[in-house]
Short mmCIF file of C-alpha atoms in Angstrom, two decimals:
data_model
loop_
_atom_site.label_atom_id
_atom_site.label_comp_id
_atom_site.label_asym_id
_atom_site.label_seq_id
_atom_site.Cartn_x
_atom_site.Cartn_y
_atom_site.Cartn_z
CA MET I 1 -7.38 11.79 24.41
CA PRO I 2 -3.67 11.91 23.70
CA ASP I 3 -1.32 10.63 26.35
CA THR I 4 0.26 12.65 29.14
CA ASP I 5 2.52 9.76 30.14
CA PRO I 6 6.21 10.79 30.23
CA ILE I 7 7.01 7.99 27.81
CA SER I 8 4.51 9.50 25.41
CA THR I 9 6.18 12.86 25.81
CA ASP I 10 9.59 11.42 25.00
CA LEU I 11 8.27 9.42 22.08
CA THR I 12 6.48 12.43 20.62
CA GLU I 13 9.71 14.39 20.72
CA LEU I 14 11.60 11.44 19.27
CA VAL I 15 9.18 10.96 16.38
CA GLN I 16 9.02 14.64 15.63
CA ALA I 17 12.84 14.74 15.41
CA THR I 18 13.07 11.72 13.08
CA PRO I 19 14.31 12.77 9.63
CA GLY I 20 11.51 12.78 7.09
CA VAL I 21 8.72 13.36 9.60
CA ARG I 22 6.84 16.56 8.83
CA ILE I 23 3.99 16.35 11.35
CA VAL I 24 2.84 14.13 14.18
CA TYR I 25 -0.92 13.69 14.15
CA ASP I 26 -3.09 12.84 17.12
CA ALA I 27 -3.23 9.06 17.10
CA ALA I 28 -6.01 8.81 19.65
CA SER I 29 -8.58 11.08 18.10
CA THR I 30 -10.81 9.83 15.31
CA ILE I 31 -11.61 13.35 14.22
CA GLY I 32 -8.76 15.27 12.68
CA ARG I 33 -9.25 18.67 11.11
CA VAL I 34 -7.95 19.18 7.60
CA LEU I 35 -6.19 22.38 8.52
CA ASP I 36 -3.96 20.81 11.17
CA LYS I 37 -1.25 23.07 12.32
CA VAL I 38 2.15 21.47 12.48
CA VAL I 39 2.71 20.01 15.92
CA ASP I 40 6.04 21.55 16.77
CA PHE I 41 7.34 20.16 20.02
CA VAL I 42 10.14 22.69 20.19
CA THR I 43 8.19 25.91 19.68
CA GLY I 44 5.08 24.85 21.56
CA ARG I 45 1.70 23.34 20.83
CA GLU I 46 -1.95 24.06 21.38
CA SER I 47 -2.72 21.34 23.86
CA ASP I 48 -0.73 20.01 26.79
CA THR I 49 -1.01 16.41 25.72
CA ASN I 50 0.97 14.38 23.28
CA PRO I 51 -0.27 12.85 20.05
CA VAL I 52 1.62 9.58 20.44
CA VAL I 53 -0.52 6.97 22.17
CA VAL I 54 1.13 4.64 24.65
CA LYS I 55 -0.70 1.81 26.34
CA GLU I 56 0.95 -0.50 28.81
CA PRO I 57 -1.07 -3.66 29.34
CA LYS I 58 0.57 -6.71 30.86
CA SER I 59 1.14 -8.14 27.42
CA GLY I 60 3.63 -5.39 26.67
CA THR I 61 3.76 -1.75 25.68
CA GLN I 62 1.71 -0.72 22.68
CA VAL I 63 2.55 2.43 20.81
CA ARG I 64 0.50 4.11 18.14
CA VAL I 65 1.86 6.90 15.96
CA ASN I 66 0.26 8.79 13.08
CA ILE I 67 2.59 10.86 10.98
CA GLY I 68 2.78 13.07 7.92
CA VAL I 69 6.02 12.75 5.97
CA SER I 70 7.81 15.07 3.61
CA ASP I 71 8.12 14.17 -0.03
CA ASP I 72 11.92 14.06 -0.04
CA GLU I 73 12.28 10.41 0.88
CA SER I 74 10.36 7.18 0.54
CA ALA I 75 7.37 7.23 2.88
CA SER I 76 7.98 3.55 3.63
CA ASP I 77 11.57 4.25 4.63
CA VAL I 78 10.55 7.07 6.97
CA CYS I 79 7.81 4.91 8.42
CA ARG I 80 10.26 2.11 9.18
CA ARG I 81 12.74 4.60 10.56
CA VAL I 82 10.18 5.91 13.02
CA HIS I 83 9.31 2.39 14.07
CA ASP I 84 12.95 1.53 14.62
CA ALA I 85 13.56 4.70 16.62
CA VAL I 86 10.59 3.93 18.87
CA ALA I 87 11.67 0.30 19.26
CA ALA I 88 15.23 1.34 20.14
CA TYR I 89 13.97 3.84 22.72
CA LEU I 90 11.72 1.28 24.40
CA GLU I 91 14.48 -1.30 24.48
CA GLN I 92 16.76 1.27 26.07
CA GLN I 93 14.12 1.80 28.75
CA GLY I 94 13.94 -1.92 29.38
CA ASP I 95 10.40 -1.92 28.00
CA GLU I 96 8.92 -4.91 26.26
CA ALA I 97 7.06 -3.66 23.18
CA SER I 98 4.25 -5.89 22.02
CA GLU I 99 3.12 -3.67 19.19
CA ILE I 100 4.40 -0.56 17.49
CA SER I 101 2.00 0.92 14.97
CA VAL I 102 3.10 3.69 12.65
CA LYS I 103 0.67 5.07 10.08
CA VAL I 104 1.57 7.56 7.36
CA CYS I 105 -1.45 9.85 6.87
CA SER I 106 0.00 12.34 4.43
CA ILE I 107 2.91 12.57 2.02
CA GLY I 108 4.40 15.92 1.01
CA MET M 1 -45.53 34.02 -33.44
CA SER M 2 -47.93 36.32 -31.60
CA ASN M 3 -50.51 38.63 -33.09
CA HIS M 4 -49.51 42.07 -31.85
CA SER M 5 -52.68 43.76 -32.98
CA ALA M 6 -54.78 41.75 -30.50
CA GLU M 7 -55.64 42.90 -27.01
CA PRO M 8 -53.38 41.47 -24.30
CA ALA M 9 -55.06 39.07 -21.82
CA ASP M 10 -56.82 40.84 -18.97
CA PHE M 11 -55.21 39.72 -15.72
CA SER M 12 -57.24 41.92 -13.43
CA GLY M 13 -59.52 39.07 -12.44
CA ASP M 14 -58.41 35.97 -10.61
CA GLU M 15 -58.33 33.88 -13.75
CA PRO M 16 -57.15 35.88 -16.76
CA GLU M 17 -59.62 36.46 -19.54
CA GLY M 18 -58.78 36.61 -23.20
CA LEU M 19 -57.25 33.15 -23.17
CA ASP M 20 -60.18 31.70 -25.10
CA GLY M 21 -61.17 29.26 -22.38
CA HIS M 22 -57.64 28.23 -21.44
CA THR M 23 -55.91 28.76 -18.09
CA ILE M 24 -52.38 29.85 -17.35
CA GLU M 25 -51.78 26.38 -15.96
CA GLU M 26 -52.73 24.78 -19.26
CA LEU M 27 -50.44 27.13 -21.15
CA ASN M 28 -47.61 26.38 -18.74
CA ASP M 29 -48.09 22.64 -19.24
CA TYR M 30 -48.13 23.27 -22.99
CA LEU M 31 -44.71 24.93 -22.70
CA ASP M 32 -43.45 22.08 -20.53
CA ARG M 33 -44.38 19.74 -23.36
CA ASP M 34 -42.50 21.92 -25.85
CA ARG M 35 -45.88 22.68 -27.51
CA THR M 36 -46.23 19.09 -28.72
CA PRO M 37 -48.60 17.67 -29.68
CA THR M 38 -49.76 20.98 -31.12
CA ASP M 39 -53.00 22.35 -29.73
CA ALA M 40 -54.79 24.35 -32.43
CA SER M 41 -57.08 26.11 -29.99
CA ILE M 42 -54.02 27.50 -28.17
CA ASP M 43 -51.93 28.17 -31.28
CA ASN M 44 -54.79 30.03 -32.96
CA SER M 45 -55.62 32.17 -29.97
CA PRO M 46 -53.89 35.57 -30.02
CA GLY M 47 -54.46 35.99 -26.28
CA CYS M 48 -52.85 32.61 -25.62
CA GLN M 49 -49.88 33.40 -27.83
CA ILE M 50 -49.20 36.59 -25.93
CA ALA M 51 -49.56 34.83 -22.59
CA LEU M 52 -47.20 32.08 -23.80
CA GLY M 53 -44.66 34.76 -24.69
CA THR M 54 -45.02 36.18 -21.20
CA LEU M 55 -44.52 32.77 -19.64
CA GLU M 56 -41.42 32.19 -21.74
CA ARG M 57 -40.02 35.52 -20.68
CA LEU M 58 -40.73 34.57 -17.09
CA ARG M 59 -38.81 31.32 -17.51
CA GLY M 60 -35.89 33.04 -19.20
CA LEU M 61 -35.63 35.62 -16.45
CA THR M 62 -35.92 32.94 -13.79
CA ARG M 63 -32.96 31.06 -15.13
CA THR M 64 -30.75 34.10 -14.77
CA LEU M 65 -32.29 35.26 -11.49
CA LEU M 66 -29.99 33.30 -9.25
CA ASP M 67 -26.93 34.23 -11.25
CA ARG M 68 -27.90 37.88 -10.86
CA ASP M 69 -28.43 37.38 -7.13
CA ALA M 70 -25.03 35.75 -6.84
CA LEU M 71 -23.35 38.63 -8.64
CA ALA M 72 -25.22 41.14 -6.48
CA GLU M 73 -23.91 39.49 -3.33
CA PRO M 74 -21.76 41.90 -1.31
CA GLU M 75 -18.03 41.27 -1.41
CA ARG M 76 -17.00 38.89 1.36
CA ASP M 77 -13.62 38.71 2.97
CA ASP M 78 -11.91 35.33 3.12
CA SER M 79 -13.04 34.50 6.63
CA TRP M 80 -16.24 32.86 5.38
CA VAL M 81 -14.11 30.48 3.31
CA SER M 82 -11.73 29.84 6.20
CA SER M 83 -14.55 29.06 8.59
CA ILE M 84 -16.00 26.56 6.14
CA LEU M 85 -12.65 24.84 5.63
CA ALA M 86 -11.96 24.80 9.36
CA GLY M 87 -15.08 22.72 9.83
CA LEU M 88 -13.90 19.93 7.55
CA THR M 89 -12.43 16.71 8.91
CA ARG M 90 -9.55 14.67 7.58
CA GLU M 91 -10.57 11.10 8.39
CA VAL M 92 -13.39 11.06 5.86
CA HIS M 93 -10.90 10.54 3.10
CA ALA M 94 -8.30 8.39 4.82
CA GLY M 95 -9.54 5.26 3.07
CA ARG M 96 -7.97 1.85 3.60
CA ASP M 97 -4.69 1.15 5.42
CA ILE M 98 -2.01 -0.01 2.99
CA PRO M 99 0.59 -2.18 4.74
CA ILE M 100 4.31 -1.38 4.75
CA THR M 101 6.64 -4.30 5.26
CA HIS M 102 8.92 -4.71 8.21
CA GLY M 103 10.90 -7.63 9.55
CA SER M 104 9.63 -7.34 13.12
CA PRO M 105 6.45 -9.26 13.98
CA ASN M 106 5.44 -6.47 16.39
CA ALA M 107 5.44 -3.81 13.68
CA ARG M 108 2.13 -2.57 12.27
CA LEU M 109 3.22 -0.16 9.58
CA SER M 110 0.91 1.38 7.01
CA VAL M 111 0.22 4.29 4.77
CA THR M 112 -3.36 5.48 4.23
CA GLU M 113 -5.03 5.29 0.86
CA GLY M 114 -5.75 9.00 1.20
CA ALA M 115 -2.04 9.75 1.52
CA VAL M 116 -1.29 7.64 -1.56
CA ARG M 117 -3.99 9.38 -3.59
CA GLY M 118 -2.51 12.73 -2.60
CA MET M 119 0.88 11.51 -3.74
CA ILE M 120 -0.55 10.33 -7.08
CA ARG M 121 -2.20 13.74 -7.50
CA ALA M 122 1.10 15.50 -6.91
CA ALA M 123 2.81 13.19 -9.42
CA GLY M 124 0.24 13.99 -12.08
CA ASP M 125 0.38 17.71 -11.29
CA SER M 126 4.15 17.65 -11.84
CA VAL M 127 3.59 17.04 -15.57
CA GLY M 128 3.38 20.32 -17.47
CA GLY M 129 -0.15 21.57 -18.14
CA ILE M 130 -1.77 18.74 -16.19
CA VAL M 131 -4.17 19.04 -13.27
CA THR M 132 -4.91 15.64 -11.76
CA GLY M 133 -8.50 14.75 -10.95
CA ARG M 134 -9.85 11.62 -9.34
CA CYS M 135 -7.59 8.68 -8.41
CA ARG M 136 -8.68 5.11 -7.78
CA LEU M 137 -6.81 2.11 -6.44
CA GLU M 138 -8.57 -1.04 -7.59
CA GLY M 139 -7.92 -4.30 -5.83
CA ASP M 140 -7.38 -5.21 -2.20
CA VAL M 141 -4.67 -2.77 -1.14
CA THR M 142 -4.78 -4.08 2.41
CA GLU M 143 -3.22 -7.37 1.28
CA LEU M 144 0.53 -7.28 0.70
CA GLY M 145 1.45 -8.33 -2.81
CA GLU M 146 -2.08 -8.09 -4.21
CA PRO M 147 -1.96 -6.80 -7.83
CA ILE M 148 -3.39 -3.31 -7.94
CA ASN M 149 -4.75 -1.26 -10.83
CA VAL M 150 -4.46 2.50 -10.61
CA LEU M 151 -6.92 4.77 -12.41
CA VAL M 152 -6.10 8.44 -12.82
CA GLU M 153 -8.20 11.19 -14.42
CA ALA M 154 -6.86 14.61 -15.31
CA ASN M 155 -7.41 17.91 -17.12
CA ALA M 156 -4.90 19.20 -19.67
CA PHE M 157 -4.28 22.87 -20.43
CA TRP M 158 -2.37 23.92 -23.55
CA VAL M 159 -1.04 20.42 -24.08
CA ASP M 160 -0.20 19.64 -27.69
CA ARG M 161 -0.04 15.87 -27.53
CA LEU M 162 -2.35 14.28 -25.03
CA ALA M 163 -0.94 10.81 -25.64
CA ASP M 164 2.52 11.98 -24.60
CA ALA M 165 1.09 13.66 -21.53
CA GLU M 166 -0.70 10.45 -20.59
CA GLU M 167 2.55 8.55 -20.83
CA ASP M 168 4.35 11.19 -18.75
CA VAL M 169 1.69 10.97 -16.06
CA ARG M 170 1.80 7.20 -16.09
CA ARG M 171 5.57 7.25 -15.65
CA ALA M 172 5.53 9.85 -12.90
CA VAL M 173 2.80 8.03 -10.98
CA ARG M 174 4.53 4.68 -11.24
CA ALA M 175 7.83 6.16 -10.06
CA GLU M 176 6.21 7.73 -7.02
CA LEU M 177 4.23 4.63 -6.12
CA GLU M 178 7.37 2.52 -6.26
CA ARG M 179 9.31 5.04 -4.24
CA HIS M 180 6.81 5.48 -1.44
CA THR M 181 4.85 2.24 -1.17
CA ASP M 182 5.18 -1.53 -1.24
CA LEU M 183 2.18 -1.86 -3.54
CA ASN M 184 2.29 -4.35 -6.41
CA ILE M 185 1.17 -2.12 -9.30
CA GLU M 186 -0.16 -4.08 -12.24
CA ALA M 187 -1.45 -1.29 -14.47
CA ILE M 188 -1.89 2.47 -14.46
CA ASP M 189 -4.80 3.76 -16.49
CA VAL M 190 -4.64 7.49 -17.31
CA THR M 191 -7.57 9.40 -18.83
CA ILE M 192 -6.90 13.01 -19.76
CA GLU M 193 -9.50 15.50 -20.89
CA ASP M 194 -8.47 18.66 -22.68
CA ALA M 195 -9.82 21.55 -20.64
CA THR M 196 -8.10 24.35 -22.57
CA ALA M 197 -11.42 25.51 -24.03
CA SER M 198 -12.71 26.42 -20.57
CA LEU M 199 -9.95 29.01 -20.27
CA ALA M 200 -11.15 30.78 -23.40
CA SER M 201 -14.59 31.52 -21.97
CA THR M 202 -14.94 34.68 -19.97
CA GLU M 203 -17.37 34.76 -17.06
CA MET R 1 8.38 17.09 -7.06
CA SER R 2 7.25 20.63 -7.73
CA GLU R 3 4.21 22.29 -6.21
CA HIS R 4 2.01 22.73 -9.25
CA ALA R 5 0.89 26.31 -9.88
CA PRO R 6 -2.30 26.94 -7.92
CA THR R 7 -3.72 29.00 -10.74
CA SER R 8 -4.30 25.84 -12.76
CA LEU R 9 -6.50 24.53 -9.98
CA THR R 10 -8.81 27.51 -10.26
CA ASP R 11 -9.14 26.82 -13.99
CA ALA R 12 -9.84 23.14 -13.55
CA ASP R 13 -13.30 21.90 -14.49
CA ASP R 14 -15.90 20.80 -11.96
CA ARG R 15 -15.29 17.13 -12.60
CA THR R 16 -11.58 17.38 -11.84
CA LEU R 17 -12.12 19.52 -8.77
CA ALA R 18 -14.84 17.23 -7.47
CA GLY R 19 -12.60 14.23 -8.07
CA ARG R 20 -9.69 15.78 -6.17
CA ALA R 21 -11.91 16.94 -3.35
CA ALA R 22 -13.55 13.52 -3.14
CA ASP R 23 -10.05 12.11 -2.66
CA GLY R 24 -9.35 14.56 0.15
CA ASP R 25 -7.76 17.58 -1.56
CA VAL R 26 -8.78 20.60 0.52
CA ARG R 27 -7.41 23.12 -1.97
CA ALA R 28 -9.60 21.73 -4.71
CA PHE R 29 -12.61 21.88 -2.41
CA GLU R 30 -11.72 25.47 -1.62
CA VAL R 31 -11.94 26.32 -5.32
CA LEU R 32 -15.44 24.81 -5.38
CA VAL R 33 -16.38 26.80 -2.28
CA ARG R 34 -15.31 30.05 -3.94
CA ARG R 35 -16.80 29.10 -7.28
CA TYR R 36 -20.29 28.21 -6.03
CA GLY R 37 -20.52 29.77 -2.58
CA PRO R 38 -22.25 32.99 -3.74
CA LEU R 39 -24.71 31.09 -5.92
CA MET R 40 -25.52 28.73 -3.07
CA ARG R 41 -26.08 31.65 -0.72
CA ALA R 42 -28.38 33.32 -3.25
CA TYR R 43 -30.24 30.02 -3.60
CA ALA R 44 -30.67 29.56 0.15
CA THR R 45 -31.89 33.14 0.45
CA ARG R 46 -34.50 32.55 -2.26
CA ILE R 47 -35.85 29.46 -0.60
CA LEU R 48 -35.73 30.80 2.95
CA GLY R 49 -37.21 34.13 1.92
CA SER R 50 -34.49 36.02 3.76
CA ASN R 51 -30.74 35.87 4.13
CA ALA R 52 -30.64 35.59 7.92
CA GLU R 53 -29.83 31.89 7.89
CA SER R 54 -28.29 31.57 4.43
CA ASP R 55 -24.69 31.57 5.66
CA ASP R 56 -25.39 28.80 8.17
CA VAL R 57 -27.25 26.71 5.61
CA VAL R 58 -24.50 27.04 3.04
CA GLN R 59 -21.81 26.19 5.59
CA GLU R 60 -23.74 23.03 6.57
CA ALA R 61 -24.18 22.20 2.90
CA PHE R 62 -20.43 22.45 2.28
CA VAL R 63 -19.61 20.25 5.27
CA THR R 64 -22.04 17.62 4.01
CA SER R 65 -20.66 17.94 0.48
CA TRP R 66 -17.13 17.34 1.75
CA GLN R 67 -18.22 14.25 3.64
CA GLN R 68 -20.29 12.75 0.84
CA LEU R 69 -18.45 13.79 -2.33
CA SER R 70 -17.11 10.29 -2.84
CA THR R 71 -20.68 9.11 -3.39
CA LEU R 72 -21.08 11.40 -6.40
CA ASP R 73 -20.53 9.33 -9.53
CA ASP R 74 -20.34 12.09 -12.12
CA GLY R 75 -18.17 14.98 -10.95
CA ARG R 76 -19.64 17.19 -13.63
CA ALA R 77 -22.90 17.24 -11.67
CA VAL R 78 -21.25 18.61 -8.51
CA LYS R 79 -22.84 22.05 -8.89
CA SER R 80 -26.42 20.81 -9.08
CA TRP R 81 -25.60 18.15 -6.49
CA MET R 82 -24.49 20.79 -3.99
CA MET R 83 -27.45 23.02 -4.88
CA ARG R 84 -29.76 20.12 -4.07
CA ILE R 85 -28.07 19.78 -0.66
CA VAL R 86 -28.62 23.52 -0.09
CA SER R 87 -32.33 23.26 -0.88
CA ASN R 88 -32.73 20.23 1.37
CA LYS R 89 -31.08 22.02 4.26
CA SER R 90 -33.04 25.22 3.58
CA ILE R 91 -36.28 23.28 3.67
CA ASP R 92 -35.21 21.62 6.92
CA ARG R 93 -34.89 25.12 8.35
CA LEU R 94 -38.32 26.07 7.06
CA ARG R 95 -39.78 22.98 8.64
CA ALA R 96 -38.09 23.88 11.93
CA ARG R 97 -39.53 27.39 11.71
CA ARG R 98 -43.01 26.00 11.11
CA GLU R 99 -42.72 23.73 14.11
CA HIS R 100 -41.70 26.69 16.23
CA GLY R 101 -44.55 28.79 14.91
CA ASP R 102 -42.33 31.40 13.31
CA ILE R 103 -44.33 31.60 10.10
CA ASP R 104 -46.08 34.86 10.90
CA ASP R 105 -42.78 36.72 10.81
CA HIS R 106 -42.11 35.70 7.25
CA ASP R 107 -45.44 35.22 5.58
CA PRO R 108 -47.31 38.18 4.09
CA GLN R 109 -50.92 37.11 4.19
CA GLU R 110 -51.97 39.12 1.15
CA PRO R 111 -49.93 39.71 -1.96
CA ILE R 112 -49.03 43.36 -2.19
CA GLU R 113 -51.11 45.14 -4.81
CA ARG R 114 -48.89 46.49 -7.53
CA SER R 115 -50.11 48.91 -10.14
CA PRO R 116 -48.54 48.77 -13.59
CA ALA R 117 -47.31 52.31 -13.05
CA HIS R 118 -45.52 51.24 -9.89
CA VAL R 119 -43.97 48.32 -11.69
CA ALA R 120 -42.91 50.57 -14.52
CA GLU R 121 -40.74 52.46 -12.07
CA SER R 122 -38.56 49.39 -11.53
CA ARG R 123 -35.27 49.58 -13.26
CA SER R 124 -35.60 46.39 -15.19
CA GLN R 125 -37.69 43.34 -15.88
CA GLU R 126 -35.48 41.26 -13.62
CA GLU R 127 -35.99 43.71 -10.82
CA ALA R 128 -39.73 43.56 -11.38
CA LEU R 129 -39.66 39.78 -11.23
CA SER R 130 -37.56 39.88 -8.10
CA GLN R 131 -39.98 42.23 -6.40
CA ALA R 132 -42.99 40.28 -7.59
CA LEU R 133 -41.47 37.13 -6.14
CA ALA R 134 -40.76 38.79 -2.84
CA ALA R 135 -44.39 39.94 -2.71
CA LEU R 136 -45.77 36.42 -3.05
CA PRO R 137 -47.09 34.68 0.05
CA GLU R 138 -44.38 32.36 1.36
CA PRO R 139 -46.03 29.04 0.41
CA GLN R 140 -46.49 30.21 -3.18
CA ARG R 141 -42.96 31.57 -3.41
CA GLN R 142 -41.44 28.39 -2.04
CA CYS R 143 -43.34 26.16 -4.45
CA TRP R 144 -42.41 28.37 -7.34
CA THR R 145 -38.74 28.58 -6.34
CA LEU R 146 -38.45 24.82 -5.91
CA ARG R 147 -40.21 24.20 -9.22
CA GLU R 148 -38.69 26.84 -11.46
CA ILE R 149 -35.26 27.34 -9.93
CA ALA R 150 -34.58 24.01 -8.28
CA ASP R 151 -36.37 21.89 -10.90
CA TYR R 152 -38.21 19.77 -8.34
CA SER R 153 -41.15 17.71 -9.53
CA TYR R 154 -44.60 18.34 -8.04
CA GLU R 155 -44.26 15.19 -5.97
CA GLU R 156 -40.84 16.17 -4.65
CA ILE R 157 -42.14 19.60 -3.65
CA ALA R 158 -45.14 18.01 -1.95
CA GLU R 159 -42.86 15.70 -0.02
CA GLN R 160 -40.42 18.41 0.98
CA LEU R 161 -43.05 20.90 2.12
CA ASP R 162 -45.27 18.21 3.62
CA LEU R 163 -48.30 19.17 1.52
CA PRO R 164 -50.66 17.24 -0.74
CA THR R 165 -49.60 17.35 -4.40
CA SER R 166 -52.92 18.98 -5.32
CA THR R 167 -52.16 21.82 -2.92
CA VAL R 168 -48.77 22.26 -4.56
CA ARG R 169 -50.40 22.52 -7.98
CA GLY R 170 -52.83 25.08 -6.67
CA LEU R 171 -50.09 27.18 -5.10
CA LEU R 172 -48.02 27.04 -8.27
CA ALA R 173 -51.02 28.05 -10.38
CA ARG R 174 -51.65 31.09 -8.19
CA ALA R 175 -47.96 32.02 -8.15
CA ARG R 176 -47.73 31.76 -11.90
CA LYS R 177 -50.83 33.89 -12.41
CA ALA R 178 -49.50 36.57 -10.10
CA LEU R 179 -46.09 36.60 -11.77
CA THR R 180 -47.40 36.64 -15.34
CA ARG R 181 -49.65 39.52 -14.30
CA GLU R 182 -46.53 41.41 -13.24
CA MET R 183 -44.64 40.52 -16.41
CA GLU R 184 -47.62 41.47 -18.57
CA ALA R 185 -47.60 44.90 -16.98
CA TRP R 186 -44.02 45.19 -18.20
CA ARG R 187 -44.76 44.83 -21.90
#
């Protein structure tokens, strides 16, 4: 199930706001429906939980993000941008990130 | 073919009479075999010829039966389509994870094969008159730098020069792949089939 | 990158649509759903003998098709491929009915006697055939439908209906006799 951790909440909002990101998919679920509605953090969502998965084992915080990007820019660039935004946020929090995974699941 | 002046086979009993010793089953098998090798006792029997005609009519009607049923179906609103689509899942077509490079050793960045195929489709669709079909990425896409062959199929509608269209598709696909991915594309194979004729037929 | 006109997708051939859908294109799959949905419903109704469960069967068939489309080598065969999934799922339902003892509700024990005059009142030959089919006892109708409409071999029918092949032949022979009797009355 998606995370309810406050870090997850912040990260979801952060990813959603990153230029080039069209949709934030649920990174924890293995079953995604093809007619996903856009997860719009600002206008509200269907569930109370956040799609960004955050785990905090002793080895360091692990973050998993699945995104859909718009066609306007390079998907690789947007992917890296999201990673960098997440990394910067965690560093700001004094968090040691051991792994940040960002997967692009749709383009355009 | 059949001798119209003869009496039709009498079906009132369990096994029809007037078939000169043959059964409906035998006649059906004869039709299945396309009447070869020819059976003189069947071909020379007026009753059999009439029964064969009946069987052929039965087959002909059968073939159109379902089509008639389908046409007779009451008009449905779109909700039956929506409910079918709502039951479909996305992950089935995600395919392999294609790595995206990043300097940090903690970064695990990727784009799914499904996303790339969708992007290739859109690239092909952007060429006038082209509807992209199946896309294949051959080679180990999960390994950075591995040479990859791309295969694209498509339909063409009202396209004068298919060879030009193929080149346009190839160019569009390559441009998109280079823009969005870190894949090492060796070759792009485009196969286009002219589907204009299908538009001419009226259902 | 422009959104290509959706009308072209509805004109695309089965192979192209199947290829796109196999790669995950929902819109292409939707075209297939609209293109063959009614036919698949008619097919399920024929095999089941009624349309009560046709919608469910066809929905299941589409879900399975979506999941397994990538296994289909020749996209041109997608129509018959999906029809085969429909018949398999319809037969699963029949088997479930049998196990629950529901057969009596659906199986007329005796074929309805039809006089030629009665048949002559039907509006057309097709109608006559349709009625004659509906009047067949369920086992005969199923064998005939699977053989003549679905193109199953005797062995495949035997396996699907869990009957000896000889029984299938016998049922088909009786069905054919009954139907040719009806068609004869229409000459």
